[in-house]
């Protein structure tokens, strides 16, 4: 039965328990409130004229403000669950006391007090249920369950109406007070089970939530989103109270006697409740999902506007009943769940105090203002109940405007929450060398253990090279030669010239390596001739003396440049491992001082040793990389050099765009080089770079496409004015979405053929994650005013609340057509089978056999997915596709060639005892 109900209502595991408890809680609370409402209205109107009601409503506002102040203060000392239980028990006990007084001959003050007591119950108790629901449910659960929870309010109202009618008919209006207390006390035990099922680790109100009401008001005034919610609640309360008074006044004229009034109000509440219940159970979730929050928020004010105009036109009891029925049906079935959704992105630290203030003080402020208006216009001014609708019409138009604004605030608040989550995630991944860490390193540098000092120096070298700690300079006098040498290296790399005098003294150091580092430091940074400081060249290695000589001759300039160039060229020409240190020192010298020897620097940039090449590339970046652009682009293919070469190309500016475009467009180039070219184009920026990138949005290599899209996002972040081709972006987005659905088809077919989930499956899932990332980057490019990248980060969060907020924002921002395509791809509640069926409906071709799935992988043209296809041919034994392996044996992609080798080994007939070749399982 439970599963049947869950399927019927489209619920997920766990929904029925939490939703059922909230449903029962709100049902009982609303049943008690409606019974109390019927009792108070009948008892009050049975003894006093309707013109006295404004005084009761204004008194109610003052009492609610005082109760809210006490309620918020109590929240400072007690948890939310204890506050809820205590307040419910208090209402129940008071109701029994009032019932006892009413049956003993009610004093004159009792019915006004009962009126106020029921009003406080109606403000506080339902609001507590919705506050608890905000802690118990995530945004996605709220969208599914708020309609069901709201149905509890509707059913409770209907049940309360029918119970009131029956009890008043048999026992009289006074007996309803006992019924109110009994129902409230039955609801009290439900708080505990609900509290234990909340998602938040701790939803107890923090200290700041227990502040006085002025502080709560400041919190609301400081938030545009909360101000808009408060404005809607105030207008809603005013219009509801005014239309409620109109119905009571017109009913008092048409119906005589308190018991008859009690029966009328009870029957009306019950009938409206049944109608509202049907809407909530059958339509609320679907309406929220299809129309969206913004449009749902407009339904109630527009409905009340039509009802008010109808009352003005006809002026009958039926018109007044219709107006109030529209109010109750739309309020409890659609508007209340929608308004509660507005609180979901509000931080938990602010939610309880703000919501408590709005649901009590602001709501009853509307009642009080409505009472004051009735007093001024009806009691004193003599305006009839019907014509009071003229007050509501302009306020309803203002309500519509606020509803539009609050929806924008809801979206903005969600975006800010997700953006903060993304920033926190990025900050957590960024290593920081803070002041405390630096001081700890400094204390290690002051130690005696040479190994510990060397470790600390390595950590210092990882930090900002331009800001070396003063303790490093003190290590030039350390007794351990290894420490002195490493300190010299760090000071030389950082360009720290403050230790020149000490370094000159180290030219006579007893350790050869220390003397060498000292000479190299002086060759790079000293204005004087370091060679003149050398007394015996035999005390230094050859490369250090030659580096010092090149530095001296270059500084002297003129005719000596030719000699410097010759020495420098010889240093760069020393081949093999034996000449590596000489070439490295030549490159480092070029990095530290401008050497006008372009041919030799180019040769060093193209050096086979990566450390030499890095130093030469840095030299080009520092002293002018324009002459070396072509060589730098070629170096992008080496992963260890790509970042450094990219920085040098960025220094060349727009002159690098054309060579980078050629590298990006070359299908025979290494994928790593093409990806790096896209990244560098992003850093170069400008319209030319953006135009090149847009031309490659549909390139076959998925990894290159990801880098291209990310590069366009970076350019757009730098300058929103850079034009992007919207047609190309839309085409790329459509292709990526359809491609992702195709990937789900392939995945399903491969998984069914290979239940052990070989690397083909894991490779596919990696590629599919990159597809989704490209989709969200493209959305960001198409809508730069919306932070879709933060939404993508949040969708990967393990925090269920953050994840559901991201889905909620996605459903809010996307147009219906795109929403129907994209949300199923990221919604964990959508099964793989559902995605596959949707894919078959969109693409129109099912993959009925493993061969078809592998052919689809091959057809993507992506090198990584082709490698997955090659592996699948071997792993699944697809001999019908063996000819594809032969075509890839000489492919330039080394990963594909290796995968082909492994696939062929799997397809080869196995000898007895033969095992898979090494790496075949990887």
PDB file of C-alpha atoms in Angstrom, residues 42-288:
ATOM      1  CA  UNK A  42     -19.964  32.718  16.461  1.00  0.00           C
ATOM      2  CA  UNK A  43     -19.485  33.584  20.147  1.00  0.00           C
ATOM      3  CA  UNK A  44     -18.267  37.124  19.424  1.00  0.00           C
ATOM      4  CA  UNK A  45     -20.903  37.961  16.824  1.00  0.00           C
ATOM      5  CA  UNK A  46     -23.580  36.350  19.020  1.00  0.00           C
ATOM      6  CA  UNK A  47     -22.922  38.964  21.733  1.00  0.00           C
ATOM      7  CA  UNK A  48     -21.291  41.958  19.931  1.00  0.00           C
ATOM      8  CA  UNK A  49     -21.923  43.813  16.677  1.00  0.00           C
ATOM      9  CA  UNK A  50     -19.569  43.259  13.719  1.00  0.00           C
ATOM     10  CA  UNK A  51     -18.465  46.889  14.084  1.00  0.00           C
ATOM     11  CA  UNK A  52     -16.597  45.822  17.253  1.00  0.00           C
ATOM     12  CA  UNK A  53     -14.394  43.384  15.362  1.00  0.00           C
ATOM     13  CA  UNK A  54     -11.782  46.021  14.354  1.00  0.00           C
ATOM     14  CA  UNK A  55     -11.008  46.618  18.040  1.00  0.00           C
ATOM     15  CA  UNK A  56     -10.422  42.896  18.529  1.00  0.00           C
ATOM     16  CA  UNK A  57      -8.196  42.720  15.439  1.00  0.00           C
ATOM     17  CA  UNK A  58      -6.061  45.681  16.548  1.00  0.00           C
ATOM     18  CA  UNK A  59      -5.751  44.194  20.034  1.00  0.00           C
ATOM     19  CA  UNK A  60      -4.743  40.919  18.433  1.00  0.00           C
ATOM     20  CA  UNK A  61      -1.849  42.646  16.642  1.00  0.00           C
ATOM     21  CA  UNK A  62      -0.493  44.039  19.925  1.00  0.00           C
ATOM     22  CA  UNK A  63      -0.817  40.685  21.669  1.00  0.00           C
ATOM     23  CA  UNK A  64       0.820  38.817  18.766  1.00  0.00           C
ATOM     24  CA  UNK A  65       3.772  41.247  18.824  1.00  0.00           C
ATOM     25  CA  UNK A  66       4.238  40.620  22.551  1.00  0.00           C
ATOM     26  CA  UNK A  67       3.911  36.846  22.129  1.00  0.00           C
ATOM     27  CA  UNK A  68       6.360  36.886  19.215  1.00  0.00           C
ATOM     28  CA  UNK A  69       8.904  38.824  21.290  1.00  0.00           C
ATOM     29  CA  UNK A  70       8.629  36.257  24.075  1.00  0.00           C
ATOM     30  CA  UNK A  71       8.692  33.387  21.560  1.00  0.00           C
ATOM     31  CA  UNK A  72      11.893  34.608  19.904  1.00  0.00           C
ATOM     32  CA  UNK A  73      13.582  35.201  23.263  1.00  0.00           C
ATOM     33  CA  UNK A  74      12.664  31.724  24.473  1.00  0.00           C
ATOM     34  CA  UNK A  75      14.254  30.413  21.291  1.00  0.00           C
ATOM     35  CA  UNK A  76      17.585  31.654  22.601  1.00  0.00           C
ATOM     36  CA  UNK A  77      17.535  29.137  25.419  1.00  0.00           C
ATOM     37  CA  UNK A  78      15.569  26.214  23.983  1.00  0.00           C
ATOM     38  CA  UNK A  79      15.818  24.183  20.814  1.00  0.00           C
ATOM     39  CA  UNK A  80      13.163  24.603  18.159  1.00  0.00           C
ATOM     40  CA  UNK A  81      11.573  21.259  19.070  1.00  0.00           C
ATOM     41  CA  UNK A  82      11.138  22.270  22.715  1.00  0.00           C
ATOM     42  CA  UNK A  83       9.666  25.629  21.727  1.00  0.00           C
ATOM     43  CA  UNK A  84       7.106  23.905  19.501  1.00  0.00           C
ATOM     44  CA  UNK A  85       6.088  21.327  22.095  1.00  0.00           C
ATOM     45  CA  UNK A  86       5.848  23.901  24.884  1.00  0.00           C
ATOM     46  CA  UNK A  87       3.734  26.356  22.892  1.00  0.00           C
ATOM     47  CA  UNK A  88       1.306  23.647  21.723  1.00  0.00           C
ATOM     48  CA  UNK A  89       0.858  22.359  25.272  1.00  0.00           C
ATOM     49  CA  UNK A  90       0.266  25.927  26.472  1.00  0.00           C
ATOM     50  CA  UNK A  91      -2.455  26.509  23.868  1.00  0.00           C
ATOM     51  CA  UNK A  92      -4.157  23.262  24.839  1.00  0.00           C
ATOM     52  CA  UNK A  93      -4.229  24.026  28.554  1.00  0.00           C
ATOM     53  CA  UNK A  94      -5.525  27.571  27.981  1.00  0.00           C
ATOM     54  CA  UNK A  95      -8.319  26.273  25.755  1.00  0.00           C
ATOM     55  CA  UNK A  96      -9.524  23.920  28.476  1.00  0.00           C
ATOM     56  CA  UNK A  97      -9.552  26.826  30.922  1.00  0.00           C
ATOM     57  CA  UNK A  98     -11.597  29.000  28.561  1.00  0.00           C
ATOM     58  CA  UNK A  99     -14.060  26.131  27.980  1.00  0.00           C
ATOM     59  CA  UNK A 100     -14.571  25.741  31.720  1.00  0.00           C
ATOM     60  CA  UNK A 101     -15.301  29.475  32.108  1.00  0.00           C
ATOM     61  CA  UNK A 102     -17.709  29.473  29.140  1.00  0.00           C
ATOM     62  CA  UNK A 103     -19.796  26.620  30.594  1.00  0.00           C
ATOM     63  CA  UNK A 104     -20.062  28.327  33.996  1.00  0.00           C
ATOM     64  CA  UNK A 105     -21.645  31.467  32.576  1.00  0.00           C
ATOM     65  CA  UNK A 106     -19.193  33.383  30.434  1.00  0.00           C
ATOM     66  CA  UNK A 107     -18.109  36.771  31.801  1.00  0.00           C
ATOM     67  CA  UNK A 108     -18.230  39.741  29.379  1.00  0.00           C
ATOM     68  CA  UNK A 109     -14.474  39.771  28.806  1.00  0.00           C
ATOM     69  CA  UNK A 110     -14.203  36.066  27.900  1.00  0.00           C
ATOM     70  CA  UNK A 111     -15.267  36.133  24.256  1.00  0.00           C
ATOM     71  CA  UNK A 112     -12.922  38.988  23.230  1.00  0.00           C
ATOM     72  CA  UNK A 113     -10.102  37.130  24.993  1.00  0.00           C
ATOM     73  CA  UNK A 114     -11.057  33.907  23.212  1.00  0.00           C
ATOM     74  CA  UNK A 115     -11.077  35.847  19.916  1.00  0.00           C
ATOM     75  CA  UNK A 116      -7.512  37.034  20.545  1.00  0.00           C
ATOM     76  CA  UNK A 117      -6.380  33.616  21.801  1.00  0.00           C
ATOM     77  CA  UNK A 118      -7.636  31.888  18.651  1.00  0.00           C
ATOM     78  CA  UNK A 119      -5.972  34.584  16.546  1.00  0.00           C
ATOM     79  CA  UNK A 120      -2.603  33.947  18.229  1.00  0.00           C
ATOM     80  CA  UNK A 121      -3.085  30.195  17.732  1.00  0.00           C
ATOM     81  CA  UNK A 122      -3.868  30.745  14.053  1.00  0.00           C
ATOM     82  CA  UNK A 123      -0.718  32.808  13.556  1.00  0.00           C
ATOM     83  CA  UNK A 124       1.764  30.786  15.582  1.00  0.00           C
ATOM     84  CA  UNK A 125       0.808  27.108  15.251  1.00  0.00           C
ATOM     85  CA  UNK A 126       0.599  26.778  11.416  1.00  0.00           C
ATOM     86  CA  UNK A 127       3.727  28.915  11.041  1.00  0.00           C
ATOM     87  CA  UNK A 128       5.579  26.535  13.361  1.00  0.00           C
ATOM     88  CA  UNK A 129       4.669  23.597  11.122  1.00  0.00           C
ATOM     89  CA  UNK A 130       6.023  25.349   8.033  1.00  0.00           C
ATOM     90  CA  UNK A 131       9.166  26.459   9.913  1.00  0.00           C
ATOM     91  CA  UNK A 132       9.824  22.874  10.928  1.00  0.00           C
ATOM     92  CA  UNK A 133       9.182  21.764   7.327  1.00  0.00           C
ATOM     93  CA  UNK A 134      11.941  24.146   6.169  1.00  0.00           C
ATOM     94  CA  UNK A 135      14.390  22.226   8.361  1.00  0.00           C
ATOM     95  CA  UNK A 136      13.049  18.746   7.650  1.00  0.00           C
ATOM     96  CA  UNK A 137      12.842  19.011   3.831  1.00  0.00           C
ATOM     97  CA  UNK A 138      15.387  19.844   1.153  1.00  0.00           C
ATOM     98  CA  UNK A 139      14.280  22.153  -1.705  1.00  0.00           C
ATOM     99  CA  UNK A 140      13.513  19.230  -4.018  1.00  0.00           C
ATOM    100  CA  UNK A 141      11.591  17.393  -1.320  1.00  0.00           C
ATOM    101  CA  UNK A 142       9.725  20.605  -0.570  1.00  0.00           C
ATOM    102  CA  UNK A 143       8.576  20.934  -4.176  1.00  0.00           C
ATOM    103  CA  UNK A 144       7.292  17.341  -4.080  1.00  0.00           C
ATOM    104  CA  UNK A 145       5.797  17.428  -0.604  1.00  0.00           C
ATOM    105  CA  UNK A 146       4.603  20.966   0.068  1.00  0.00           C
ATOM    106  CA  UNK A 147       1.447  20.218  -1.889  1.00  0.00           C
ATOM    107  CA  UNK A 148       0.841  17.125   0.259  1.00  0.00           C
ATOM    108  CA  UNK A 149       1.721  18.978   3.464  1.00  0.00           C
ATOM    109  CA  UNK A 150      -0.547  21.828   2.427  1.00  0.00           C
ATOM    110  CA  UNK A 151      -3.273  19.256   1.814  1.00  0.00           C
ATOM    111  CA  UNK A 152      -3.036  18.531   5.526  1.00  0.00           C
ATOM    112  CA  UNK A 153      -3.990  22.146   6.197  1.00  0.00           C
ATOM    113  CA  UNK A 154      -6.870  21.903   3.759  1.00  0.00           C
ATOM    114  CA  UNK A 155      -8.140  18.593   5.083  1.00  0.00           C
ATOM    115  CA  UNK A 156      -7.736  19.902   8.602  1.00  0.00           C
ATOM    116  CA  UNK A 157      -9.738  22.991   7.709  1.00  0.00           C
ATOM    117  CA  UNK A 158     -12.457  20.874   6.100  1.00  0.00           C
ATOM    118  CA  UNK A 159     -12.501  18.460   9.022  1.00  0.00           C
ATOM    119  CA  UNK A 160     -12.598  21.362  11.450  1.00  0.00           C
ATOM    120  CA  UNK A 161     -15.487  22.898   9.559  1.00  0.00           C
ATOM    121  CA  UNK A 162     -17.591  19.733   9.538  1.00  0.00           C
ATOM    122  CA  UNK A 163     -16.742  18.938  13.172  1.00  0.00           C
ATOM    123  CA  UNK A 164     -17.681  22.479  14.152  1.00  0.00           C
ATOM    124  CA  UNK A 165     -20.976  22.219  12.330  1.00  0.00           C
ATOM    125  CA  UNK A 166     -21.846  18.902  13.976  1.00  0.00           C
ATOM    126  CA  UNK A 167     -20.658  19.855  17.485  1.00  0.00           C
ATOM    127  CA  UNK A 168     -22.374  23.245  17.410  1.00  0.00           C
ATOM    128  CA  UNK A 169     -25.612  21.639  16.206  1.00  0.00           C
ATOM    129  CA  UNK A 170     -25.555  19.103  19.047  1.00  0.00           C
ATOM    130  CA  UNK A 171     -23.701  20.717  21.940  1.00  0.00           C
ATOM    131  CA  UNK A 172     -23.659  24.449  21.168  1.00  0.00           C
ATOM    132  CA  UNK A 173     -20.906  26.875  20.202  1.00  0.00           C
ATOM    133  CA  UNK A 174     -19.210  26.832  23.647  1.00  0.00           C
ATOM    134  CA  UNK A 175     -18.379  23.116  23.309  1.00  0.00           C
ATOM    135  CA  UNK A 176     -16.043  23.898  20.419  1.00  0.00           C
ATOM    136  CA  UNK A 177     -13.395  25.249  22.831  1.00  0.00           C
ATOM    137  CA  UNK A 178     -12.929  21.775  24.327  1.00  0.00           C
ATOM    138  CA  UNK A 179     -12.545  20.339  20.828  1.00  0.00           C
ATOM    139  CA  UNK A 180      -9.831  22.910  20.022  1.00  0.00           C
ATOM    140  CA  UNK A 181      -7.764  21.929  23.064  1.00  0.00           C
ATOM    141  CA  UNK A 182      -8.140  18.197  22.462  1.00  0.00           C
ATOM    142  CA  UNK A 183      -6.945  18.409  18.852  1.00  0.00           C
ATOM    143  CA  UNK A 184      -3.932  20.595  19.781  1.00  0.00           C
ATOM    144  CA  UNK A 185      -2.828  18.181  22.497  1.00  0.00           C
ATOM    145  CA  UNK A 186      -3.067  15.265  20.043  1.00  0.00           C
ATOM    146  CA  UNK A 187      -0.746  17.128  17.629  1.00  0.00           C
ATOM    147  CA  UNK A 188       1.963  17.791  20.242  1.00  0.00           C
ATOM    148  CA  UNK A 189       3.686  14.318  20.178  1.00  0.00           C
ATOM    149  CA  UNK A 190       4.341  14.597  16.417  1.00  0.00           C
ATOM    150  CA  UNK A 191       7.074  17.216  16.862  1.00  0.00           C
ATOM    151  CA  UNK A 192       9.695  14.777  18.215  1.00  0.00           C
ATOM    152  CA  UNK A 193       9.664  12.251  15.328  1.00  0.00           C
ATOM    153  CA  UNK A 194       9.789  15.080  12.800  1.00  0.00           C
ATOM    154  CA  UNK A 195      12.694  16.763  14.546  1.00  0.00           C
ATOM    155  CA  UNK A 196      14.744  13.574  14.445  1.00  0.00           C
ATOM    156  CA  UNK A 197      14.295  13.367  10.667  1.00  0.00           C
ATOM    157  CA  UNK A 198      15.677  16.814   9.824  1.00  0.00           C
ATOM    158  CA  UNK A 199      18.558  17.117   7.321  1.00  0.00           C
ATOM    159  CA  UNK A 200      20.404  19.894   9.149  1.00  0.00           C
ATOM    160  CA  UNK A 201      22.997  18.792  11.658  1.00  0.00           C
ATOM    161  CA  UNK A 202      21.819  21.435  14.093  1.00  0.00           C
ATOM    162  CA  UNK A 203      18.725  23.525  13.562  1.00  0.00           C
ATOM    163  CA  UNK A 204      18.689  24.930  17.063  1.00  0.00           C
ATOM    164  CA  UNK A 205      18.399  28.716  17.079  1.00  0.00           C
ATOM    165  CA  UNK A 206      21.803  30.321  17.637  1.00  0.00           C
ATOM    166  CA  UNK A 207      22.328  33.160  20.062  1.00  0.00           C
ATOM    167  CA  UNK A 208      21.646  35.879  17.549  1.00  0.00           C
ATOM    168  CA  UNK A 209      18.250  34.370  16.792  1.00  0.00           C
ATOM    169  CA  UNK A 210      17.142  35.009  20.328  1.00  0.00           C
ATOM    170  CA  UNK A 211      17.594  38.752  19.981  1.00  0.00           C
ATOM    171  CA  UNK A 212      14.847  41.266  20.531  1.00  0.00           C
ATOM    172  CA  UNK A 213      12.243  42.095  17.913  1.00  0.00           C
ATOM    173  CA  UNK A 214      14.090  45.255  16.763  1.00  0.00           C
ATOM    174  CA  UNK A 215      17.058  43.075  15.846  1.00  0.00           C
ATOM    175  CA  UNK A 216      14.739  40.728  13.931  1.00  0.00           C
ATOM    176  CA  UNK A 217      13.316  43.728  12.105  1.00  0.00           C
ATOM    177  CA  UNK A 218      16.839  44.915  11.228  1.00  0.00           C
ATOM    178  CA  UNK A 219      17.632  41.485   9.791  1.00  0.00           C
ATOM    179  CA  UNK A 220      14.599  41.667   7.511  1.00  0.00           C
ATOM    180  CA  UNK A 221      15.229  45.265   6.480  1.00  0.00           C
ATOM    181  CA  UNK A 222      18.832  44.430   5.550  1.00  0.00           C
ATOM    182  CA  UNK A 223      17.704  41.747   3.080  1.00  0.00           C
ATOM    183  CA  UNK A 224      15.849  42.729  -0.080  1.00  0.00           C
ATOM    184  CA  UNK A 225      14.511  39.197  -0.405  1.00  0.00           C
ATOM    185  CA  UNK A 226      13.125  39.118   3.152  1.00  0.00           C
ATOM    186  CA  UNK A 227      11.678  42.618   2.729  1.00  0.00           C
ATOM    187  CA  UNK A 228       9.755  41.477  -0.336  1.00  0.00           C
ATOM    188  CA  UNK A 229       8.445  38.391   1.488  1.00  0.00           C
ATOM    189  CA  UNK A 230       7.370  40.557   4.419  1.00  0.00           C
ATOM    190  CA  UNK A 231       5.619  42.940   2.025  1.00  0.00           C
ATOM    191  CA  UNK A 232       3.657  40.113   0.400  1.00  0.00           C
ATOM    192  CA  UNK A 233       2.685  38.669   3.779  1.00  0.00           C
ATOM    193  CA  UNK A 234       1.550  42.109   5.008  1.00  0.00           C
ATOM    194  CA  UNK A 235      -0.598  42.728   1.922  1.00  0.00           C
ATOM    195  CA  UNK A 236      -1.937  39.178   2.004  1.00  0.00           C
ATOM    196  CA  UNK A 237      -2.914  39.528   5.651  1.00  0.00           C
ATOM    197  CA  UNK A 238      -4.592  42.894   5.079  1.00  0.00           C
ATOM    198  CA  UNK A 239      -6.628  41.712   2.088  1.00  0.00           C
ATOM    199  CA  UNK A 240      -7.582  38.440   3.827  1.00  0.00           C
ATOM    200  CA  UNK A 241      -8.644  40.191   7.021  1.00  0.00           C
ATOM    201  CA  UNK A 242     -10.658  42.794   5.131  1.00  0.00           C
ATOM    202  CA  UNK A 243     -12.445  40.208   2.964  1.00  0.00           C
ATOM    203  CA  UNK A 244     -13.010  38.090   6.073  1.00  0.00           C
ATOM    204  CA  UNK A 245     -14.657  41.023   7.839  1.00  0.00           C
ATOM    205  CA  UNK A 246     -16.809  41.632   4.762  1.00  0.00           C
ATOM    206  CA  UNK A 247     -18.073  38.035   4.853  1.00  0.00           C
ATOM    207  CA  UNK A 248     -18.778  38.198   8.602  1.00  0.00           C
ATOM    208  CA  UNK A 249     -20.612  41.500   8.321  1.00  0.00           C
ATOM    209  CA  UNK A 250     -22.734  40.347   5.374  1.00  0.00           C
ATOM    210  CA  UNK A 251     -23.405  36.950   7.029  1.00  0.00           C
ATOM    211  CA  UNK A 252     -24.472  38.620  10.316  1.00  0.00           C
ATOM    212  CA  UNK A 253     -27.093  40.603   8.372  1.00  0.00           C
ATOM    213  CA  UNK A 254     -28.338  37.486   6.537  1.00  0.00           C
ATOM    214  CA  UNK A 255     -28.165  34.858   9.345  1.00  0.00           C
ATOM    215  CA  UNK A 256     -29.575  35.280  12.888  1.00  0.00           C
ATOM    216  CA  UNK A 257     -28.225  33.530  16.029  1.00  0.00           C
ATOM    217  CA  UNK A 258     -24.826  32.318  17.176  1.00  0.00           C
ATOM    218  CA  UNK A 259     -25.572  28.630  16.669  1.00  0.00           C
ATOM    219  CA  UNK A 260     -26.856  29.281  13.134  1.00  0.00           C
ATOM    220  CA  UNK A 261     -23.755  31.327  12.392  1.00  0.00           C
ATOM    221  CA  UNK A 262     -21.561  28.543  13.787  1.00  0.00           C
ATOM    222  CA  UNK A 263     -23.323  26.003  11.541  1.00  0.00           C
ATOM    223  CA  UNK A 264     -22.951  28.272   8.478  1.00  0.00           C
ATOM    224  CA  UNK A 265     -19.252  28.972   9.043  1.00  0.00           C
ATOM    225  CA  UNK A 266     -18.608  25.298   9.793  1.00  0.00           C
ATOM    226  CA  UNK A 267     -20.361  24.047   6.663  1.00  0.00           C
ATOM    227  CA  UNK A 268     -18.644  26.640   4.485  1.00  0.00           C
ATOM    228  CA  UNK A 269     -15.193  25.833   5.898  1.00  0.00           C
ATOM    229  CA  UNK A 270     -15.786  22.123   5.367  1.00  0.00           C
ATOM    230  CA  UNK A 271     -16.936  22.523   1.754  1.00  0.00           C
ATOM    231  CA  UNK A 272     -14.069  24.821   0.833  1.00  0.00           C
ATOM    232  CA  UNK A 273     -11.670  22.423   2.504  1.00  0.00           C
ATOM    233  CA  UNK A 274     -12.827  19.488   0.390  1.00  0.00           C
ATOM    234  CA  UNK A 275     -12.407  21.513  -2.815  1.00  0.00           C
ATOM    235  CA  UNK A 276      -8.960  22.698  -1.751  1.00  0.00           C
ATOM    236  CA  UNK A 277      -7.904  19.174  -0.783  1.00  0.00           C
ATOM    237  CA  UNK A 278      -8.659  17.842  -4.238  1.00  0.00           C
ATOM    238  CA  UNK A 279      -6.561  20.583  -5.835  1.00  0.00           C
ATOM    239  CA  UNK A 280      -3.651  19.996  -3.467  1.00  0.00           C
ATOM    240  CA  UNK A 281      -3.450  16.248  -3.830  1.00  0.00           C
ATOM    241  CA  UNK A 282      -3.947  16.177  -7.580  1.00  0.00           C
ATOM    242  CA  UNK A 283      -2.563  19.436  -8.931  1.00  0.00           C
ATOM    243  CA  UNK A 284      -0.303  21.431  -6.561  1.00  0.00           C
ATOM    244  CA  UNK A 285       2.973  19.569  -7.223  1.00  0.00           C
ATOM    245  CA  UNK A 286       2.341  19.522 -10.968  1.00  0.00           C
ATOM    246  CA  UNK A 287       1.408  23.209 -11.052  1.00  0.00           C
ATOM    247  CA  UNK A 288       4.522  24.152  -9.077  1.00  0.00           C
TER     248      UNK A 288
END
